[in-house]
Coordinates of C-alpha atoms in Angstrom, one line a residue:
M1443 CA 28.7 -126.2 -53.0
S1444 CA 31.9 -127.9 -51.9
V1445 CA 32.1 -129.6 -48.6
F1446 CA 34.6 -126.9 -47.5
R1447 CA 32.2 -124.0 -48.4
R1448 CA 29.2 -125.8 -46.8
T1449 CA 31.2 -126.2 -43.6
A1450 CA 32.4 -122.6 -43.6
L1451 CA 28.9 -121.3 -44.1
A1452 CA 27.5 -123.5 -41.3
A1453 CA 30.2 -122.1 -39.0
V1454 CA 29.3 -118.5 -39.9
L1455 CA 25.6 -119.1 -39.3
A1456 CA 26.4 -120.8 -36.0
V1457 CA 28.4 -117.8 -34.8
A1458 CA 25.7 -115.4 -35.9
A1459 CA 23.0 -117.5 -34.1
A1460 CA 25.1 -117.5 -30.9
A1461 CA 25.6 -113.8 -31.0
L1462 CA 21.9 -113.2 -31.5
S1463 CA 21.0 -115.5 -28.7
S1464 CA 23.4 -113.8 -26.3
A1465 CA 22.0 -110.4 -27.3
V1466 CA 18.4 -111.3 -26.5
A1467 CA 18.6 -113.9 -23.8
P1468 CA 17.9 -112.6 -20.2
P1469 CA 20.9 -112.7 -17.8
A1470 CA 21.2 -115.7 -15.5
P1471 CA 19.8 -115.0 -12.1
A1472 CA 22.4 -114.0 -9.5
V1473 CA 23.1 -116.6 -6.8
A1474 CA 22.1 -115.2 -3.5
A1475 CA 25.0 -114.8 -1.0
L1476 CA 24.7 -117.0 2.0
P1477 CA 24.2 -115.2 5.4
T1478 CA 27.5 -114.8 7.3
A1479 CA 28.2 -116.7 10.5
A1480 CA 30.5 -117.0 13.4
V1481 CA 31.0 -120.4 15.0
A1482 CA 32.4 -121.5 18.3
L1483 CA 34.2 -124.9 18.7
G1484 CA 35.9 -126.5 21.6
D1485 CA 35.4 -126.9 25.3
S1486 CA 33.8 -125.3 28.4
F1487 CA 35.6 -122.0 28.3
I1488 CA 34.0 -121.5 24.8
S1489 CA 30.6 -123.2 25.3
G1490 CA 29.7 -120.8 28.1
E1491 CA 30.1 -123.0 31.2
G1492 CA 29.5 -120.9 34.3
A1493 CA 27.4 -118.3 32.4
G1494 CA 24.0 -120.1 33.0
S1495 CA 20.7 -120.0 31.0
Y1496 CA 21.9 -123.0 29.1
S1497 CA 20.2 -123.8 25.8
P1498 CA 18.8 -127.2 24.7
V1499 CA 21.4 -129.2 22.8
V1500 CA 20.6 -131.6 19.9
D1501 CA 22.1 -135.0 20.8
S1502 CA 23.7 -137.6 18.4
N1503 CA 20.3 -139.0 17.7
G1504 CA 18.9 -135.7 16.5
V1505 CA 16.8 -135.2 19.7
S1506 CA 16.9 -131.8 21.4
Q1507 CA 17.8 -132.2 25.1
G1508 CA 16.6 -129.7 27.6
F1509 CA 17.6 -129.9 31.3
P1510 CA 17.1 -133.6 32.2
G1511 CA 17.3 -133.2 36.0
W1512 CA 20.3 -133.1 38.3
S1513 CA 20.6 -136.9 38.7
A1514 CA 20.6 -137.6 34.9
P1515 CA 23.7 -139.2 33.4
N1516 CA 26.4 -136.6 32.8
S1517 CA 26.7 -137.9 29.2
N1518 CA 23.4 -136.1 28.4
A1519 CA 23.9 -133.6 25.6
Y1520 CA 22.4 -130.8 27.7
F1521 CA 25.4 -130.8 30.0
C1522 CA 27.5 -129.4 27.1
H1523 CA 26.3 -126.2 28.8
R1524 CA 26.0 -124.0 25.7
S1525 CA 25.0 -120.6 27.1
P1526 CA 23.6 -117.6 25.2
N1527 CA 25.8 -115.6 27.6
A1528 CA 29.0 -117.2 26.2
S1529 CA 31.7 -114.9 24.8
L1530 CA 30.7 -115.6 21.2
F1531 CA 27.4 -113.9 21.8
Q1532 CA 29.0 -111.0 23.8
A1533 CA 31.5 -110.0 21.1
T1534 CA 31.1 -107.3 18.6
L1535 CA 31.5 -109.0 15.2
P1536 CA 31.0 -106.6 12.3
G1537 CA 29.2 -108.1 9.3
I1538 CA 28.2 -111.3 11.1
Q1539 CA 24.5 -112.2 10.7
A1540 CA 24.3 -115.4 12.7
R1541 CA 26.2 -117.2 15.5
F1542 CA 26.5 -120.9 16.3
N1543 CA 27.8 -122.3 19.5
L1544 CA 29.0 -125.9 18.8
A1545 CA 31.4 -126.1 21.7
C1546 CA 30.7 -128.6 24.5
S1547 CA 31.8 -128.4 28.2
G1548 CA 34.5 -131.1 28.7
G1549 CA 35.2 -131.2 24.9
Q1550 CA 38.5 -132.9 23.9
P1551 CA 40.5 -133.0 20.6
H1552 CA 38.9 -136.4 20.1
D1553 CA 35.5 -134.8 19.8
I1554 CA 36.3 -132.6 16.8
A1555 CA 36.2 -135.4 14.3
N1556 CA 34.5 -138.1 16.4
A1557 CA 31.2 -138.3 18.3
S1558 CA 32.0 -137.4 21.9
V1559 CA 30.0 -140.3 23.3
D1560 CA 32.5 -142.7 21.7
R1561 CA 35.0 -142.0 24.5
A1562 CA 35.0 -142.4 28.2
K1563 CA 32.9 -139.6 30.0
G1564 CA 32.0 -138.1 26.6
R1565 CA 28.6 -136.5 25.9
A1566 CA 26.0 -137.8 23.5
V1567 CA 26.6 -135.3 20.7
A1568 CA 27.8 -135.6 17.1
S1569 CA 31.3 -134.7 16.2
Q1570 CA 31.9 -130.9 16.1
L1571 CA 33.0 -131.2 12.5
D1572 CA 29.7 -132.8 11.5
Q1573 CA 27.9 -129.9 13.3
L1574 CA 30.2 -127.4 11.5
R1575 CA 29.4 -129.0 8.1
A1576 CA 25.7 -128.5 8.8
V1577 CA 26.3 -124.8 9.4
G1578 CA 28.4 -124.5 6.2
R1579 CA 25.5 -125.7 4.1
T1580 CA 23.4 -122.7 5.0
H1581 CA 25.9 -120.0 6.0
D1582 CA 29.1 -118.4 4.9
I1583 CA 31.5 -119.0 7.9
D1584 CA 33.6 -115.9 8.4
V1585 CA 34.7 -116.2 12.1
V1586 CA 35.6 -119.3 14.0
L1587 CA 36.4 -119.2 17.7
V1588 CA 38.4 -122.3 18.9
G1589 CA 39.2 -123.3 22.5
L1590 CA 41.0 -126.6 22.8
G1591 CA 43.9 -127.8 25.0
S1592 CA 42.7 -127.8 28.6
N1593 CA 41.1 -131.2 28.2
N1594 CA 42.8 -134.1 26.4
S1595 CA 43.7 -137.7 26.9
S1596 CA 46.5 -136.8 29.3
F1597 CA 44.7 -134.4 31.7
T1598 CA 41.5 -132.3 32.0
F1599 CA 40.8 -129.0 33.6
G1600 CA 38.1 -130.5 35.7
S1601 CA 40.3 -133.3 37.1
V1602 CA 43.1 -130.8 37.9
A1603 CA 40.7 -128.5 39.7
E1604 CA 39.0 -131.4 41.6
K1605 CA 42.4 -132.8 42.7
C1606 CA 43.7 -129.6 44.2
A1607 CA 40.4 -128.5 45.8
N1608 CA 39.9 -131.9 47.3
R1609 CA 43.4 -132.0 48.8
F1610 CA 42.7 -128.6 50.5
I1611 CA 39.3 -129.7 51.8
A1612 CA 40.7 -133.0 53.1
D1613 CA 43.6 -131.2 54.8
A1614 CA 41.3 -128.7 56.4
W1615 CA 38.8 -131.2 57.9
T1616 CA 40.8 -134.4 58.7
G1617 CA 44.0 -135.1 60.6
W1618 CA 47.0 -136.8 59.0
W1619 CA 46.2 -140.0 60.9
E1620 CA 42.6 -140.2 59.7
F1621 CA 41.3 -142.0 56.6
W1622 CA 39.6 -139.7 54.1
A1623 CA 36.7 -141.8 52.9
Y1624 CA 36.0 -140.8 49.3
L1625 CA 34.6 -142.5 46.3
G1626 CA 37.8 -142.2 44.4
G1627 CA 39.9 -143.5 47.3
P1628 CA 42.0 -141.8 49.9
V1629 CA 42.7 -138.2 49.1
P1630 CA 46.3 -136.8 49.7
Q1631 CA 46.4 -133.6 51.8
E1632 CA 49.5 -131.9 50.5
P1633 CA 49.3 -128.9 48.1
C1634 CA 49.4 -129.5 44.4
G1635 CA 52.8 -129.3 42.7
D1636 CA 53.6 -128.9 39.0
A1637 CA 53.7 -132.6 38.3
D1638 CA 50.3 -133.1 40.0
L1639 CA 48.8 -130.9 37.3
A1640 CA 50.6 -131.9 34.1
T1641 CA 54.1 -133.1 33.3
A1642 CA 56.2 -131.9 30.4
A1643 CA 55.6 -135.2 28.6
Q1644 CA 51.8 -134.7 29.1
F1645 CA 52.0 -131.2 27.7
S1646 CA 53.9 -132.5 24.7
A1647 CA 51.3 -135.2 24.0
A1648 CA 48.4 -132.8 24.5
T1649 CA 50.0 -130.3 22.0
A1650 CA 50.3 -133.0 19.3
E1651 CA 46.8 -134.2 20.0
T1652 CA 45.3 -130.7 19.8
T1653 CA 47.3 -129.8 16.7
A1654 CA 45.9 -132.8 14.9
A1655 CA 42.4 -131.9 15.8
V1656 CA 42.7 -128.2 14.8
R1657 CA 44.3 -129.3 11.5
Q1658 CA 41.1 -131.2 10.8
I1659 CA 39.1 -128.0 11.5
L1660 CA 41.2 -126.0 9.0
T1661 CA 40.9 -128.7 6.3
T1662 CA 37.2 -129.0 6.8
L1663 CA 36.7 -125.2 6.6
D1664 CA 38.7 -125.1 3.3
Q1665 CA 36.2 -127.7 2.0
I1666 CA 32.9 -126.1 3.1
D1667 CA 33.3 -122.3 3.5
A1668 CA 31.4 -120.6 0.7
D1669 CA 34.0 -118.0 -0.2
G1670 CA 37.1 -119.5 1.5
Q1671 CA 37.6 -116.4 3.6
H1672 CA 37.5 -116.9 7.4
R1673 CA 39.4 -115.8 10.5
I1674 CA 40.1 -118.5 13.1
V1675 CA 40.8 -117.3 16.6
F1676 CA 42.6 -119.7 18.9
Q1677 CA 41.7 -118.6 22.5
D1678 CA 43.8 -119.9 25.4
Y1679 CA 42.8 -119.9 29.1
T1680 CA 42.7 -117.6 32.1
N1681 CA 43.2 -118.8 35.6
P1682 CA 40.2 -118.3 37.9
L1683 CA 42.6 -117.9 40.9
P1684 CA 45.2 -115.2 41.7
T1685 CA 48.9 -115.8 42.2
E1686 CA 48.3 -114.8 45.9
L1687 CA 45.1 -114.7 48.0
A1688 CA 43.9 -111.5 49.7
A1689 CA 45.5 -111.3 53.1
N1690 CA 42.1 -111.9 54.9
Y1691 CA 42.1 -115.5 53.5
W1692 CA 45.6 -116.4 54.8
E1693 CA 44.6 -117.3 58.4
E1694 CA 41.6 -117.9 60.5
D1695 CA 41.3 -118.7 64.2
G1696 CA 45.1 -118.7 64.5
R1697 CA 45.6 -121.4 61.8
D1698 CA 46.8 -121.2 58.3
D1699 CA 46.8 -123.9 55.6
T1700 CA 50.2 -125.3 56.7
R1701 CA 48.7 -126.6 59.9
D1702 CA 47.0 -129.9 60.4
K1703 CA 43.2 -129.3 60.4
F1704 CA 42.1 -125.7 59.8
R1705 CA 38.3 -126.0 59.4
D1706 CA 37.4 -122.4 60.0
L1707 CA 39.9 -121.3 57.3
G1708 CA 38.7 -124.1 55.0
A1709 CA 35.1 -122.9 55.4
E1710 CA 36.1 -119.3 54.8
R1711 CA 37.9 -120.0 51.6
Y1712 CA 35.1 -122.3 50.4
A1713 CA 32.6 -119.5 51.0
A1714 CA 34.8 -117.1 49.1
G1715 CA 35.1 -119.6 46.2
C1716 CA 38.8 -120.5 46.5
P1717 CA 39.2 -123.8 48.5
I1718 CA 42.9 -124.1 47.7
H1719 CA 46.3 -124.2 49.4
R1720 CA 48.3 -121.0 48.9
A1721 CA 51.2 -123.2 47.9
S1722 CA 49.1 -124.6 45.0
L1723 CA 48.5 -121.2 43.4
L1724 CA 51.8 -120.7 41.6
P1725 CA 51.9 -124.3 40.2
G1726 CA 48.3 -123.5 39.0
H1727 CA 49.5 -120.4 37.1
R1728 CA 52.4 -122.3 35.6
F1729 CA 49.8 -124.9 34.4
S1730 CA 47.6 -122.2 32.8
S1731 CA 50.7 -120.6 31.3
G1732 CA 51.6 -124.0 29.8
L1733 CA 48.2 -124.1 28.2
G1734 CA 48.9 -120.8 26.6
T1735 CA 52.2 -122.1 25.3
L1736 CA 50.3 -125.1 23.9
V1737 CA 47.7 -123.0 22.1
G1738 CA 50.5 -120.7 20.7
A1739 CA 52.4 -123.7 19.5
V1740 CA 49.3 -125.1 17.7
R1741 CA 48.7 -121.8 16.0
G1742 CA 52.4 -121.6 14.9
T1743 CA 52.5 -125.1 13.5
L1744 CA 49.4 -124.7 11.5
A1745 CA 50.2 -121.2 10.3
A1746 CA 53.3 -122.8 8.6
E1747 CA 51.2 -125.7 7.2
F1748 CA 48.4 -123.4 6.0
P1749 CA 50.2 -120.1 4.9
A1750 CA 47.1 -118.6 3.4
A1751 CA 45.0 -119.2 6.5
D1752 CA 44.0 -116.3 8.7
L1753 CA 45.0 -117.6 12.2
V1754 CA 45.1 -115.5 15.4
H1755 CA 46.2 -116.6 18.9
L1756 CA 44.2 -114.8 21.5
N1757 CA 46.0 -114.8 24.8
V1758 CA 43.5 -114.2 27.6
Q1759 CA 45.7 -115.2 30.6
R1760 CA 45.6 -111.7 32.0
A1761 CA 42.0 -110.9 31.1
F1762 CA 40.8 -111.4 34.7
D1763 CA 43.7 -109.6 36.4
G1764 CA 42.5 -108.0 39.7
A1765 CA 39.1 -109.8 39.6
R1766 CA 40.0 -113.4 40.2
L1767 CA 38.4 -115.4 43.0
C1768 CA 39.9 -114.4 46.4
E1769 CA 42.1 -111.7 44.9
Q1770 CA 39.9 -109.1 46.6
P1771 CA 38.7 -109.4 50.2
T1772 CA 35.0 -109.5 49.3
S1773 CA 35.2 -112.6 47.0
P1774 CA 33.2 -114.0 45.3
S1775 CA 31.5 -110.6 44.8
G1776 CA 33.1 -108.8 41.9
A1777 CA 35.1 -111.9 40.7
L1778 CA 34.9 -112.8 37.0
A1779 CA 34.9 -116.6 37.7
T1780 CA 32.4 -118.9 39.4
P1781 CA 33.3 -120.1 42.9
I1782 CA 33.5 -123.8 43.6
R1783 CA 30.0 -124.8 44.5
L1784 CA 28.9 -128.3 45.5
Q1785 CA 25.6 -129.9 46.3
D1786 CA 24.6 -132.2 49.2
G1787 CA 23.1 -134.8 46.9
A1788 CA 21.8 -134.1 43.4
S1789 CA 19.3 -131.6 44.9
G1790 CA 19.8 -128.5 42.8
T1791 CA 20.6 -126.6 45.9
F1792 CA 24.2 -125.4 46.2
V1793 CA 26.1 -125.5 49.4
T1794 CA 27.4 -122.0 50.0
S1795 CA 28.8 -122.5 53.5
L1796 CA 30.7 -125.4 55.1
A1797 CA 30.8 -123.8 58.5
G1798 CA 29.9 -126.1 61.3
K1799 CA 30.0 -129.2 59.1
D1800 CA 32.0 -132.3 60.2
K1801 CA 34.1 -134.6 58.1
L1802 CA 31.2 -136.9 57.3
D1803 CA 29.2 -134.0 56.0
I1804 CA 32.2 -133.0 53.9
Q1805 CA 32.7 -136.5 52.6
R1806 CA 29.0 -136.8 51.5
I1807 CA 29.1 -133.4 49.8
A1808 CA 32.4 -134.0 48.0
N1809 CA 31.1 -137.4 46.8
T1810 CA 28.1 -135.8 45.2
C1811 CA 30.5 -134.1 42.7
V1812 CA 32.0 -137.5 41.9
S1813 CA 28.7 -139.3 41.4
Y1814 CA 26.9 -136.4 39.6
F1815 CA 29.6 -134.2 38.0
Q1816 CA 27.0 -131.8 36.6
T1817 CA 26.3 -130.6 40.1
C1818 CA 29.7 -129.0 40.3
Q1819 CA 31.0 -128.6 36.8
E1820 CA 30.4 -124.9 36.6
S1821 CA 33.0 -124.4 39.3
W1822 CA 36.0 -122.2 38.5
H1823 CA 34.7 -121.2 35.0
P1824 CA 34.1 -117.6 33.7
N1825 CA 30.7 -116.3 35.0
V1826 CA 28.4 -114.0 33.0
A1827 CA 30.7 -111.0 33.6
G1828 CA 33.7 -113.1 32.8
H1829 CA 32.3 -114.2 29.5
Q1830 CA 31.4 -110.5 28.7
V1831 CA 35.1 -109.7 29.2
L1832 CA 36.1 -112.6 27.0
G1833 CA 33.6 -111.3 24.4
R1834 CA 35.5 -108.0 24.4
C1835 CA 38.7 -109.9 24.0
L1836 CA 37.3 -111.7 21.0
S1837 CA 36.0 -108.5 19.5
G1838 CA 39.6 -107.2 19.5
A1839 CA 41.1 -110.4 18.1
V1840 CA 38.6 -110.4 15.1
T1841 CA 39.7 -107.0 14.0
A1842 CA 43.4 -107.0 15.0
A1843 CA 46.1 -106.7 12.4
A1844 CA 48.5 -108.8 14.4
R1845 CA 48.3 -112.6 14.5
T1846 CA 49.1 -112.9 18.2
V1847 CA 47.2 -110.6 20.5
A1848 CA 46.9 -110.3 24.3
C1849 CA 43.8 -109.3 26.2
V1850 CA 44.7 -107.6 29.5
R1851 CA 42.5 -106.2 32.3
A1852 CA 43.9 -103.0 33.8
T1853 CA 43.6 -102.0 37.4
D1854 CA 40.7 -99.7 36.7
G1855 CA 38.8 -102.6 35.0
T1856 CA 39.3 -101.5 31.4
I1857 CA 40.1 -104.2 28.8
R1858 CA 42.8 -103.7 26.3
V1859 CA 43.6 -106.0 23.3
S1860 CA 47.0 -105.5 21.6

């Protein structure tokens, strides 16, 4: 037989054998689909700060950290304050089988790709991307809630809130001629203006910093998501305070907050949860509006860079309308945000009234927040009811056809996402 005929015969036999093998071989077992998951990344408005019942958090050494005591270092992973009452767990998410809260109170863009503990005042947790990769090994990630922007290397929500509240308290309890002894140095007593919160240059730097961090999230998701299909919701921020206080918080004992020393009014506003000058309210709303612009800009930039990505901007700036602290005369009852609450030493007991306290008492109480930030870090964050509202906002954003949606609370308390 010629070499040609032998080769042809061998080829025929090989084809026949392959056909027979395919006819009798059992089908390959189907690969089981991974369970679906929703993941939260970012800072305190996402982690559940203010909603209580905080869960243990695994630190950067792999050790689960439960509550370490009020006087523990604020860098402890537990103080990420990941709450089972956070909006991620309140939302209706069709088809989602598991939920993972990887956000951390105080989280900054730096913490997305880097261990938070590597920066000043960071917490001892692994980078949020490392935590996200771990989820991606066991789950098909379909929904990602991201909250970034209020904390960055230029400004942080906590420092802004602390600055404006301390100015009000200092103004209420001390005369202009007196030295306000405070661990951070003398405290100005004038209301906060726009530049005290964040300048245009700081907003620009924060936008660039946040964009770079979220770009890393999108790139990582493209690498680890089992089916490559996921919706990313960028949530912005809602102001815990109104544009104007209820009239009963304007004046007390014949004094308003434009006078020198107004202790009764200061105590009244503290009890109601809003120790703030009325003149600081509008700059505060311009600041929160600026954060919304920041988040929208991040979403717009990355939508152009990742045209196939499913990116939604969730605007929640009006989600607490009518139920902000001191917007109603019975505050903090019925409000959707936590009042400012301090402790007199790291005792675990919150001071609910400053009535009858002198300036030395005030100095000591204010300094506790500086020395042990965990004793006051819940202040001016969404409470349980507030996170329930934000959960309804998230529910709407996950199913919306639009890529920019607003969540608004109506006067009757109903929540609308459109």
